[in-house]
Amino acid sequence: MTVVSVAHALAGKIPEGGEVTVRGWVRTVRGSAGLAFVNVSDGSGFAPIQVVATDTLSNFEEIKSLTPSCSVIATGTLVKSQGKGQSFEIQAQTLEVVGWVEDPLTYPIQPKPMSPEFLREVAHLRPRTNLFGAVTRIRDCLSKAVHRYFHENGFYWISTPIITTSDAEGAGQMFRVSTLDMANLPRTGNGEIDFSRDFFGKETFLTVSGQLNVEAYCLALSKVYTFGPTFRAENSHTTRHLAEFWMVEPEIAFADLAEDARVAEEFLKYLFRAVLDERADDMAFIAERVQKDAITRLESFVNAPFERIEYSDAITLLQKSGKKFDYPVEWGLDLQTEHERWLTEEHVGRPVVVTNYPEHIKAFYMRLNDDGRTVAAMDVLAPGIGEIIGGSQREERLDVLDARMAQFGLDPEHYQWYRDFRRYGSVPHAGFGLGFERLVVYVCGLSNIRDAIPYPRAPGSAEF
Amino acid sequence: MTVVSVAHALAGKIPEGGEVTVRGWVRTVRGSAGLAFVNVSDGSGFAPIQVVATDTLSNFEEIKSLTPSCSVIATGTLVKSQGKGQSFEIQAQTLEVVGWVEDPLTYPIQPKPMSPEFLREVAHLRPRTNLFGAVTRIRDCLSKAVHRYFHENGFYWISTPIITTSDAEGAGQMFRVSTLDMANLPRTGNGEIDFSRDFFGKETFLTVSGQLNVEAYCLALSKVYTFGPTFRAENSHTTRHLAEFWMVEPEIAFADLAEDARVAEEFLKYLFRAVLDERADDMAFIAERVQKDAITRLESFVNAPFERIEYSDAITLLQKSGKKFDYPVEWGLDLQTEHERWLTEEHVGRPVVVTNYPEHIKAFYMRLNDDGRTVAAMDVLAPGIGEIIGGSQREERLDVLDARMAQFGLDPEHYQWYRDFRRYGSVPHAGFGLGFERLVVYVCGLSNIRDAIPYPRAPGSAEF
């Protein structure tokens, strides 16, 4: 017997009439006189394979009582299927039941429509559904494409610190990491918490971004990226925010903002092409059940050149649009999602890179333009979601960086290491950040970002 | 002008006599009458490229004053090099200085031997050294090979939760994650800390392992793996332990311990073959400067079949060895590094998989063998390091699992979700864990695990 995955058995690469074994979980069972049709999934691809059992099998009675999620091992002959929508099926010589489902009537995953809200409550079982199987495989495909794109383009992966002493951007609330006994906190002479007695001998937090750290490697290895978890303790119980999420952050030496935008465009197109090529099965399901234009949207994204618009011109366009927005449009204010979506969806009709934002609404490390009032920042906006990538050229001039840090009220002492890169062989460099779950939400057409992570509200997870 | 990486320029794929531009940092400068030889590195590979500048260049005086780590852009003709040990060099038409080094005499990274201890104190600059450039590229190569091996073998990547409410193994001290104001902690009526007012409404920690969570995905997608950071708050200031480290944890449905060991062997060999094939330049440096047998050791690892030994037999062998060990050897006690190294280095002379350990020294989720006193656990031991992989078949029988949890004093209520996999279509399954930094230490011949992570003792990092 040759054990194969269901995806392999269905792919048409095994000679018809060959004997194979597949192992997995029952999706559905149908019966007719002396026959049972058992759909078996092992998650290797979207489609289950149909196993046909006849009453000549010694355990036929047992087979007829199978219910969804029972585990089985089927051995038999692979034959072309007569049925619609499936290429091959297995005529079983044996169909062994490995594990039963205790009380099938109360088993949470039933072969009927189930709401995402309900499935978030049984997140440890939801990978067995069509939707979350598809999301998981698409997420895997995207992550592999991230690493492959960077590998093919000469970038090295850097795992920047998760537990950190610094707030990378002065942005966002942070989670504290500590081993101090909270019931009995050590105090200094003047009554403050004595963090010198904490695990690391100082106050520590979960990182909000690996960018500043990865810059050190950029200024030695030229092309680098992080891909790891980041954390924001923002109490925003929206469908768009997570406390824990993965971020992709490339950093490129000798790059200006135009090169940064070029890489961002090439990178996103590479990712979407990978999904279209490698997960056609799952995307077909997404298009059928979740979002009708899921595939055509990615295809046109891949085929369209991104538009470039200066922030100042975007403001003018929005003001002249005649459209009524909830948030004010005015030079100096940040763009809101409604503005971003109008630009990319209604005005341009394809992805847009907005560049050169007012300096006071962006981070201290972004490079000051010659006009003195904008910085070399960019946001990539995509139809259907708004901002999907944010990036900038970094301030490589030490005197300008120092002035910016003073303006933002940052302590240069704390950033000596970051200043060092500007003291020792400074070069222009640029990079961007892509929220990985936001990408999954976009590709899979999900309406809640908690459906893009493996464990929302799940036992063992703190995410709610 | 065509901008190319130094690695590309040296690879011999560009026609000789072609005009190229390289960008990077000066490694060394040598001068002679009317000539300057400037070695430029951009980190794309181990070797720098030699740029030859003549006094016909308008900024020749400037070029002569270049010091290590100044950043430059060199444009010129690629020609075969006369010098030893380099394939090509660039005869410069222009050599632009982009960034100087402030006060070269006090610049921490000097072209001379520097101790790892010193370099850990300037970790943000150490990627500019030969050793840490090599370690970084090897680390990247290993991480890419991890993802590629699993992709080629049908495994999907799962990012399990970092912030968690559960202690995956009952093993190891955990870091607490909290946003409570420590100076002013909320209390319940009876004076205890009120974690219901914390960010997640309950007490939360950093994960020590993704294994239990990834099992849920295994029992739906059959072959899955995690590759992400894990945390142990153990106050062991040794050269072998980290508080924050990356772990690779595959999980395989329908696998027993023998299959688990087969995958572990194939996987490790795949990783080492990738390093030998793809990072020959960096490994040559490691063999020259760090560990003489670095390459031959990996080669014999890749070529040798792993030995299999039962724990009980290993105890007998150790007892009969005539060797004096610091720690006692007795059935029922765990193997120490000295025992592991004797087995793999002196007794067998190649990697060994030790299987079937006493049940009371291993975790509750490992499958109880029929003898009732051992579990289906394995450790993979390698010459030069000892244990490199630990794994097990998981207990898939609900009644046995419940008995084991009772024996370990674990609350079944807290593990209902984990019990669910045994109630609904349970199947035999197995997996293992590989500490990624330990792998880097082994491949690079490092003596301190802090040299295998990008940011020890660095600004922005809590690691000390």
Coordinates of C-alpha atoms in Angstrom, one line a residue, chain B residues 21-435:
Chain B
T21 CA 28.2 49.8 -9.8
V22 CA 28.5 48.3 -6.3
R23 CA 27.5 50.0 -3.0
G24 CA 28.7 49.1 0.4
W25 CA 31.0 49.7 3.3
V26 CA 34.8 49.8 3.3
R27 CA 36.5 46.8 4.9
T28 CA 40.2 47.7 4.3
V29 CA 42.2 50.3 2.3
R30 CA 45.7 49.8 1.0
G31 CA 47.7 52.3 -1.0
S32 CA 50.7 52.4 -3.1
A33 CA 52.1 55.0 -5.5
G34 CA 49.1 56.5 -7.3
L35 CA 46.9 53.5 -6.5
A36 CA 44.4 52.7 -3.8
F37 CA 42.9 49.2 -3.2
V38 CA 39.6 49.5 -1.4
N39 CA 37.8 46.4 -0.3
V40 CA 34.1 46.9 -0.3
S41 CA 31.5 44.7 1.4
D42 CA 27.7 44.9 1.1
G43 CA 27.0 41.8 3.1
S44 CA 25.5 39.9 0.1
G45 CA 28.0 37.2 0.6
F46 CA 31.1 36.6 2.7
A47 CA 33.7 38.1 0.4
P48 CA 34.2 41.8 -0.3
I49 CA 35.2 43.0 -3.7
Q50 CA 38.4 44.9 -4.4
V51 CA 37.9 48.3 -6.0
V52 CA 41.1 49.7 -7.6
A53 CA 41.2 53.5 -7.7
T54 CA 44.0 55.5 -9.4
D55 CA 45.2 59.0 -8.9
T56 CA 43.4 60.0 -12.1
L57 CA 40.2 60.1 -10.0
S58 CA 39.3 63.7 -9.0
N59 CA 38.7 62.7 -5.4
F60 CA 41.8 60.5 -5.0
E61 CA 42.9 62.4 -1.9
E62 CA 39.5 61.6 -0.3
I63 CA 39.7 58.0 -1.3
K64 CA 43.1 57.6 0.4
S65 CA 41.7 58.8 3.7
L66 CA 38.8 56.2 3.7
T67 CA 38.7 54.1 6.9
P68 CA 36.8 50.9 7.7
S69 CA 33.0 51.2 7.6
C70 CA 32.9 54.3 5.5
S71 CA 30.1 53.9 2.9
V72 CA 30.9 54.2 -0.8
I73 CA 29.4 53.8 -4.3
A74 CA 31.9 52.4 -6.8
T75 CA 31.4 52.4 -10.6
G76 CA 33.8 50.9 -13.0
T77 CA 34.9 48.0 -15.2
L78 CA 34.7 44.4 -13.9
V79 CA 37.9 42.6 -14.7
K80 CA 39.5 39.3 -13.7
S81 CA 41.6 39.9 -10.6
Q82 CA 45.4 39.3 -10.6
G83 CA 45.3 39.0 -6.8
K84 CA 45.1 35.7 -4.9
G85 CA 41.8 34.5 -3.5
Q86 CA 39.5 36.8 -5.5
S87 CA 37.9 36.2 -8.8
F88 CA 37.1 39.7 -10.1
E89 CA 37.8 43.3 -9.1
I90 CA 36.5 46.6 -10.2
Q91 CA 38.7 49.3 -11.9
A92 CA 37.0 52.4 -10.7
Q93 CA 35.8 55.1 -12.9
T94 CA 34.2 56.8 -9.9
L95 CA 34.3 56.1 -6.2
E96 CA 31.9 58.2 -4.4
V97 CA 32.1 58.5 -0.6
V98 CA 28.6 58.5 0.8
G99 CA 29.2 58.4 4.6
W100 CA 32.3 58.9 6.7
V101 CA 33.1 57.4 10.1
E102 CA 33.1 59.9 12.9
D103 CA 36.4 59.6 14.8
P104 CA 37.8 56.4 13.2
L105 CA 40.1 55.8 16.2
T106 CA 37.3 55.3 18.6
Y107 CA 35.0 53.4 16.2
P108 CA 34.2 50.1 18.0
I109 CA 34.6 47.8 15.0
Q110 CA 38.3 47.7 14.1
P111 CA 40.0 45.4 11.6
K112 CA 41.6 43.2 14.3
P113 CA 40.5 40.2 16.4
M114 CA 37.7 41.3 18.8
S115 CA 36.3 39.1 21.6
P116 CA 32.7 37.9 21.4
E117 CA 32.2 39.4 24.9
F118 CA 33.1 42.8 23.6
L119 CA 31.0 42.5 20.5
R120 CA 27.9 41.5 22.5
E121 CA 28.2 45.0 24.1
V122 CA 28.1 46.6 20.6
A123 CA 25.7 44.2 19.2
H124 CA 24.1 46.8 16.9
L125 CA 27.4 47.1 15.1
R126 CA 28.7 43.5 15.2
P127 CA 26.8 42.5 12.0
R128 CA 29.6 44.4 10.2
T129 CA 32.2 41.8 11.3
N130 CA 33.1 38.7 9.3
L131 CA 31.9 36.4 12.0
F132 CA 28.5 37.9 12.6
G133 CA 27.9 38.5 8.9
A134 CA 28.5 34.8 8.4
V135 CA 26.3 33.8 11.3
T136 CA 23.5 36.0 10.0
R137 CA 23.6 34.5 6.5
I138 CA 23.8 31.0 7.9
R139 CA 20.9 31.6 10.2
D140 CA 18.9 33.0 7.2
C141 CA 19.8 29.9 5.2
L142 CA 18.7 27.6 8.0
S143 CA 15.4 29.4 8.4
K144 CA 14.7 29.3 4.7
A145 CA 15.5 25.5 4.6
V146 CA 13.1 24.9 7.5
H147 CA 10.2 26.4 5.6
R148 CA 11.3 24.8 2.3
Y149 CA 11.6 21.3 3.8
F150 CA 8.1 21.5 5.2
H151 CA 6.7 23.0 2.0
E152 CA 8.2 20.3 -0.1
N153 CA 6.7 17.7 2.3
G154 CA 3.2 19.0 2.5
F155 CA 3.3 20.8 5.9
Y156 CA 1.4 24.0 6.6
W157 CA 2.8 26.8 8.8
I158 CA 0.7 27.7 11.8
S159 CA 1.5 30.8 14.0
T160 CA 0.4 29.7 17.4
P161 CA -0.4 32.3 20.1
I162 CA 2.5 34.1 21.8
I163 CA 0.4 35.6 24.6
T164 CA -1.3 32.7 26.3
T165 CA -3.3 31.7 29.4
S166 CA -1.9 28.3 29.7
D167 CA 1.4 26.7 30.6
A168 CA 1.9 24.3 27.7
E169 CA 3.9 21.7 29.6
G170 CA 3.8 22.6 33.2
A171 CA 7.4 23.1 32.5
G172 CA 9.5 26.2 33.0
Q173 CA 9.0 29.6 34.6
M174 CA 6.9 32.0 32.5
F175 CA 6.9 35.7 31.9
R176 CA 3.8 37.6 32.9
V177 CA 2.2 39.9 30.3
S178 CA 0.2 42.7 31.7
T179 CA -1.0 46.3 31.2
L180 CA -2.0 46.8 34.8
D181 CA -0.5 49.9 36.5
M182 CA 2.0 48.3 38.8
A183 CA 2.2 51.3 41.0
N184 CA -1.5 51.1 41.6
L185 CA -2.8 47.5 41.2
P186 CA -6.5 46.8 41.2
R187 CA -7.5 44.4 44.0
T188 CA -10.5 42.1 44.5
G189 CA -12.6 42.2 47.7
N190 CA -10.3 39.7 49.4
G191 CA -7.1 41.6 48.5
E192 CA -5.9 39.6 45.6
I193 CA -4.7 41.1 42.3
D194 CA -7.8 41.7 40.1
F195 CA -6.8 40.3 36.8
S196 CA -10.3 40.7 35.4
R197 CA -9.2 44.4 35.0
D198 CA -6.1 43.4 33.0
F199 CA -5.9 43.8 29.2
F200 CA -7.4 40.4 28.4
G201 CA -9.6 40.1 31.5
K202 CA -7.4 37.3 32.9
E203 CA -3.9 36.4 33.8
T204 CA -1.7 36.0 30.8
F205 CA 1.9 34.8 30.0
L206 CA 4.3 34.4 27.2
T207 CA 4.1 31.0 25.6
V208 CA 6.7 28.3 26.4
S209 CA 5.7 26.2 23.4
G210 CA 3.2 26.1 20.5
Q211 CA 2.8 22.4 20.6
L212 CA -0.5 21.9 22.2
N213 CA -2.0 24.6 20.1
V214 CA -0.6 23.2 16.8
E215 CA -2.0 19.8 17.6
A216 CA -5.5 21.2 16.8
Y217 CA -4.4 22.1 13.3
C218 CA -2.6 18.7 12.9
L219 CA -5.9 17.0 13.6
A220 CA -7.5 18.9 10.6
L221 CA -4.6 19.5 8.1
S222 CA -2.6 16.4 8.9
K223 CA 0.9 17.9 8.6
V224 CA 1.6 21.3 10.2
Y225 CA 4.4 23.1 12.0
T226 CA 5.1 26.2 14.1
F227 CA 8.2 28.3 13.7
G228 CA 8.1 31.2 16.1
P229 CA 9.5 32.7 19.3
T230 CA 9.0 31.0 22.7
F231 CA 10.0 32.1 26.2
R232 CA 11.4 30.7 29.4
A233 CA 12.0 32.8 32.5
E234 CA 14.6 30.6 33.9
N235 CA 17.4 32.3 35.7
S236 CA 20.1 30.3 34.2
H237 CA 22.9 32.5 33.2
T238 CA 24.7 29.8 31.2
T239 CA 26.1 29.9 27.7
R240 CA 23.4 27.4 26.7
H241 CA 20.1 29.1 27.7
L242 CA 18.1 32.0 26.3
A243 CA 15.0 33.7 27.8
E244 CA 13.7 34.3 24.2
F245 CA 14.3 31.8 21.4
W246 CA 12.7 30.5 18.2
M247 CA 11.4 27.0 18.1
V248 CA 10.4 24.7 15.2
E249 CA 7.6 22.3 16.1
P250 CA 6.2 20.0 13.4
E251 CA 3.2 17.8 14.2
I252 CA 2.2 14.8 12.0
A253 CA -1.2 13.0 12.0
F254 CA -1.2 9.2 11.7
A255 CA 2.5 9.1 12.7
D256 CA 4.0 6.9 15.4
L257 CA 7.4 7.4 17.1
A258 CA 9.3 5.6 14.3
E259 CA 7.9 7.9 11.7
D260 CA 8.6 10.9 14.0
A261 CA 12.3 9.8 14.2
R262 CA 12.4 9.3 10.4
V263 CA 11.2 12.8 9.7
A264 CA 13.5 14.3 12.3
E265 CA 16.5 12.6 10.7
E266 CA 15.5 13.6 7.2
F267 CA 14.8 17.1 8.3
L268 CA 18.1 17.7 10.0
K269 CA 20.0 16.3 7.1
Y270 CA 18.1 18.6 4.7
L271 CA 19.0 21.6 6.8
F272 CA 22.7 20.8 6.9
R273 CA 22.8 20.0 3.2
A274 CA 21.3 23.4 2.5
V275 CA 24.0 25.1 4.5
L276 CA 26.8 23.1 2.8
D277 CA 25.3 23.9 -0.6
E278 CA 24.3 27.4 -0.2
R279 CA 26.7 29.0 2.3
A280 CA 30.0 27.4 1.3
D281 CA 31.6 30.9 1.6
D282 CA 30.6 31.5 5.2
M283 CA 31.2 27.9 6.2
A284 CA 34.8 28.1 4.9
F285 CA 35.3 31.1 7.2
I286 CA 33.8 29.2 10.1
A287 CA 36.1 26.2 9.5
E288 CA 39.1 28.5 9.2
R289 CA 38.5 30.7 12.2
V290 CA 35.9 29.2 14.6
Q291 CA 35.9 25.4 14.4
K292 CA 38.2 23.4 12.2
D293 CA 35.9 20.5 11.6
A294 CA 32.8 22.6 11.0
I295 CA 32.3 21.4 7.4
T296 CA 33.4 17.8 7.7
R297 CA 31.2 17.4 10.8
L298 CA 28.1 18.5 8.8
E299 CA 29.2 16.3 5.9
S300 CA 29.5 13.2 8.0
F301 CA 26.2 14.1 9.7
V302 CA 24.5 14.2 6.4
N303 CA 26.0 11.0 5.2
A304 CA 25.5 8.8 8.3
P305 CA 22.4 6.9 9.1
F306 CA 21.2 7.8 12.6
E307 CA 21.5 5.0 15.2
R308 CA 18.4 4.0 17.3
I309 CA 18.8 3.0 20.9
E310 CA 16.2 2.4 23.5
Y311 CA 16.6 4.4 26.7
S312 CA 16.8 1.1 28.8
D313 CA 19.7 -0.1 26.6
A314 CA 21.4 3.3 26.7
I315 CA 21.4 3.0 30.5
T316 CA 23.0 -0.4 30.4
L317 CA 25.6 0.8 27.9
L318 CA 26.5 3.8 30.0
Q319 CA 26.8 1.6 33.1
K320 CA 29.1 -0.8 31.4
S321 CA 31.1 1.9 29.7
G322 CA 33.7 2.0 32.5
K323 CA 33.6 5.8 32.2
K324 CA 33.3 8.0 35.3
F325 CA 30.4 10.5 35.0
D326 CA 29.6 13.4 37.3
Y327 CA 25.9 12.5 37.3
P328 CA 24.6 9.1 38.3
V329 CA 23.4 6.6 35.7
E330 CA 20.4 4.7 36.7
W331 CA 17.1 3.5 35.1
G332 CA 14.6 6.2 35.9
L333 CA 16.9 9.1 35.9
D334 CA 17.2 11.5 32.9
L335 CA 20.3 11.5 30.7
Q336 CA 22.6 14.4 31.3
T337 CA 24.7 16.1 28.5
E338 CA 27.8 14.1 29.5
H339 CA 25.8 10.8 29.0
E340 CA 24.3 12.0 25.8
R341 CA 27.7 13.0 24.4
W342 CA 29.3 9.7 25.4
L343 CA 26.6 7.8 23.6
T344 CA 26.8 9.8 20.4
E345 CA 30.5 10.7 20.3
E346 CA 32.3 7.8 21.9
H347 CA 29.9 4.8 21.7
V348 CA 28.3 5.3 18.3
G349 CA 30.3 8.0 16.6
R350 CA 27.3 9.5 14.8
P351 CA 23.8 10.8 15.6
V352 CA 21.6 8.6 17.8
V353 CA 17.9 8.6 18.5
V354 CA 17.2 7.5 22.1
T355 CA 13.6 6.2 22.5
N356 CA 11.1 5.1 25.1
Y357 CA 12.0 7.1 28.3
P358 CA 10.6 6.4 31.8
E359 CA 7.1 7.9 31.9
H360 CA 7.7 9.9 35.1
I361 CA 10.5 12.0 33.7
K362 CA 8.6 13.1 30.6
A363 CA 5.5 15.3 29.9
F364 CA 1.9 14.2 30.5
Y365 CA 1.0 14.3 26.8
M366 CA 3.5 11.6 25.7
R367 CA 2.0 8.3 24.7
L368 CA 2.2 5.6 27.4
N369 CA 3.8 2.4 26.0
D370 CA 2.3 -1.1 26.6
D371 CA 4.9 -1.8 29.3
G372 CA 3.1 0.9 31.5
R373 CA 6.4 2.4 32.6
T374 CA 7.8 4.1 29.5
V375 CA 6.5 6.6 27.0
A376 CA 7.0 6.9 23.3
A377 CA 9.4 9.8 23.6
M378 CA 12.6 10.4 21.7
D379 CA 15.7 12.6 21.9
V380 CA 18.0 13.0 18.9
L381 CA 21.6 13.3 20.1
A382 CA 24.4 14.7 17.9
P383 CA 28.2 14.6 18.3
G384 CA 29.5 17.8 19.6
I385 CA 26.3 19.1 21.3
G386 CA 24.2 16.3 22.7
E387 CA 20.4 16.6 22.5
I388 CA 19.4 18.7 19.5
I389 CA 15.7 17.5 19.0
G390 CA 13.2 16.2 21.5
G391 CA 9.9 14.6 20.4
S392 CA 7.2 12.1 21.1
Q393 CA 4.1 10.3 20.0
R394 CA 1.2 12.0 21.7
E395 CA -1.3 10.2 23.9
E396 CA -4.4 9.9 21.7
R397 CA -6.5 7.7 24.1
L398 CA -8.8 10.0 26.2
D399 CA -8.9 7.6 29.2
V400 CA -5.1 7.2 29.3
L401 CA -4.6 11.0 28.9
D402 CA -7.1 11.7 31.7
A403 CA -5.2 9.3 34.0
R404 CA -1.9 10.9 33.1
M405 CA -3.2 14.4 33.8
A406 CA -4.5 13.3 37.2
Q407 CA -1.1 11.8 37.9
F408 CA 0.6 15.1 37.0
G409 CA -1.9 17.1 39.1
L410 CA -3.2 18.9 36.0
D411 CA -6.8 20.3 36.0
P412 CA -8.7 18.6 33.2
E413 CA -11.1 21.6 33.1
H414 CA -8.2 23.8 31.9
Y415 CA -7.5 21.3 29.1
Q416 CA -11.0 20.6 27.8
W417 CA -10.0 21.9 24.4
Y418 CA -7.0 19.6 24.3
R419 CA -9.2 16.6 25.5
D420 CA -11.6 17.5 22.6
F421 CA -9.2 16.2 20.0
R422 CA -9.4 12.8 21.7
R423 CA -13.2 12.9 21.7
Y424 CA -13.7 13.9 18.1
G425 CA -12.0 11.7 15.5
S426 CA -8.8 11.0 17.5
V427 CA -5.8 9.7 15.6
P428 CA -2.3 8.7 16.5
H429 CA 0.0 11.6 16.0
A430 CA 3.6 12.6 16.8
G431 CA 5.9 15.6 16.6
F432 CA 9.1 17.1 17.8
G433 CA 10.7 20.4 18.8
L434 CA 14.0 21.9 17.6
G435 CA 15.5 25.0 19.3

